[in-house]
């Protein structure tokens, strides 16, 4: 098929019966050309009128003459291919897609989508040729007639004032401007100088040797600027008409073709009248050339301009998932896989025409966004914020990442540039203290050492953190500190691994951390990917188990995902695949997974953390399927967390105050008319987690946890209860003996007044009679009688207990 036949209208143009563009000639000189100019031009041409190179030499005669170069030598030099000729580097927009291929955001320096010629409506191709270069398929790199007209003018003026620029030359000019990396290079590419014109024309000659006419036309249509930020015909078509370039009508094609010459003056959005006039000029030119029927041109010219503007924005601000988008953007800009320097990586993202397929699940993203916005609205009266990250167990794929605010300037209420769900490297957040969610790592370390569920430790009401060593063997701790259970749980008795976790008892976990070893606890967290949000290593201090380290929800979600994946930890990943504009697949960060703990140990962790949702601090927050998790409340109610998971999905939720949690605590929170009192992990974060997980998993069949190995039950289930006998009214020595025989420790506290029990008998028990934990400590208080004790000065006549005749119970460990 000939080049001209290929331009015959098809699709929309075919229905208008447009014929092939005919070959036409144009007059060499116009009526305004003076006799003297004609004579000088023809005399200068002589016998060389058929050589385009010599025509150019004559066009540039004032320049080459000044340099002492003859016309023939200039022609030979001009025909040689210039060094460094390249057609690469045309910016194209990159697109970020979710896991199902839906667009999340676009990035570009220039909004351009490169398309093949068969994806451009033929009617648009002939419209552009009609108004820009109707003899394009007849002449070579240089249009002799156009060049001669420019020659006449240039010879008359003694300098380059015109240049008969055809499609190829216009493509070259656009290419050189587009390839410029600096403002200085752009100015040089656009400068009206002989040197610039020489370079353009030499490039045009070389490109006509390299490419077919069809390919040059395709490249021109894809590089030209069509106004209002639209580069290339496909982006322009989508922008002005919300349709592909292959779907354009005659009137739409003529409008776009008319814009090219002066895209600012003929911008149809800002200057609709001028744009319509220009469109009609194009239509009449097409009819004049015989390329379309005159009636069709007239009908199209009578139509008003009808736009359907699709205003594509670059970046994440207008994205439907702004903080996930921002995370992906920062991954590309910071990871050396995508380039050695930040500049190279930014150029790849904004010029490379990439298609970036991510891990984001739309269902999960929407569910998480709805949940955080419902419980912590973006412009809430208390200025609190919330963030959530969701990670798939076994793959590390980030399925959702949300903040309750819009992406934008922090000074605007309801907006923030900080991605509270991610680390500093991917969101500028320095993290937040994790609270009791870190107790899961101490639990995992204990189970990894083989501790059964029934292992019991005393949890005092106050705990002095001494006797710990970090991984360098150094003693760490603060003998002046006194840590208690103000935020979570209770103390003053023994707990098992199961009940201590369910009740989130701080002093129990401080004791367990010492028993397990601070270093082993820290190493367990590190194996599960934990580090400070700043990128620094975790601080090794006794309060580690209480969540003193600042972390991100994403890191915490990925760690908990490892429990759901039976101990397989995977670094979070958000990018699955990237292809460039040519369809070539680029290297992306690979999956980085490791079996961080034994599968049976992970099963045991899941067993214990399941109880938090059924019997513990987050009871009532279950999902109707196997699920586990842990609440977290930071000191002084400065922040609250919940991290939970199923075998299919893990999530971590943070709620706090960006202005500073200790300065603006949540100990008496009222927000948008709802008052919560003191905010624990179960107060707001757990409901957010539950709602978002239910939405995200609504189309996912339930998967069950595995039963832990039997050796973890060697001391019972950890929830075994024994009967605590009622010893009230008994003599203290008899009461102590009976309780110890039942397996309880006994402590005698200060005597109390009692009308019910006689002086010298047990009047009170703590805990009260009924079911109790095995080996639990029971506190007894002896009656002083109904009134003041007039003989003992308020002192109990009972000797200290337990008597030395009672040896410690087997298995009891003194603290």
PDB file of C-alpha atoms in Angstrom, residues 13 72 100 143 155 161 243 349 376 455 495 506 513 519 543 563 573 587 650 684 765 782 796:
ATOM      1  CA  UNK A  13     -13.449   9.709   8.106  1.00  0.00           C
ATOM      2  CA  UNK A  72      28.524  22.898  -3.327  1.00  0.00           C
ATOM      3  CA  UNK A 100      -6.638  -5.147  38.811  1.00  0.00           C
ATOM      4  CA  UNK A 143      10.059  21.125   0.718  1.00  0.00           C
ATOM      5  CA  UNK A 155      18.398  36.593   0.228  1.00  0.00           C
ATOM      6  CA  UNK A 161      14.007  35.214   8.462  1.00  0.00           C
ATOM      7  CA  UNK A 243     -12.000   9.705  23.888  1.00  0.00           C
ATOM      8  CA  UNK A 349       9.144   8.155  36.641  1.00  0.00           C
ATOM      9  CA  UNK A 376     -11.552   9.818  62.878  1.00  0.00           C
ATOM     10  CA  UNK A 455       3.839 -20.995  82.255  1.00  0.00           C
ATOM     11  CA  UNK A 495      -0.736 -14.852  84.973  1.00  0.00           C
ATOM     12  CA  UNK A 506       2.476  -4.662  81.608  1.00  0.00           C
ATOM     13  CA  UNK A 513      10.936 -10.234  78.921  1.00  0.00           C
ATOM     14  CA  UNK A 519      18.145  -9.581  73.512  1.00  0.00           C
ATOM     15  CA  UNK A 543      10.344  -0.937  78.137  1.00  0.00           C
ATOM     16  CA  UNK A 563       2.232 -14.775  62.360  1.00  0.00           C
ATOM     17  CA  UNK A 573       6.315  -4.629  48.617  1.00  0.00           C
ATOM     18  CA  UNK A 587      13.635  -4.711  37.022  1.00  0.00           C
ATOM     19  CA  UNK A 650      -2.972  -8.396  58.360  1.00  0.00           C
ATOM     20  CA  UNK A 684     -11.128   3.415  68.430  1.00  0.00           C
ATOM     21  CA  UNK A 765      -9.841 -12.730 100.727  1.00  0.00           C
ATOM     22  CA  UNK A 782      -7.612 -10.830 109.593  1.00  0.00           C
ATOM     23  CA  UNK A 796      -2.212  -8.333 114.205  1.00  0.00           C
TER      24      UNK A 796
END
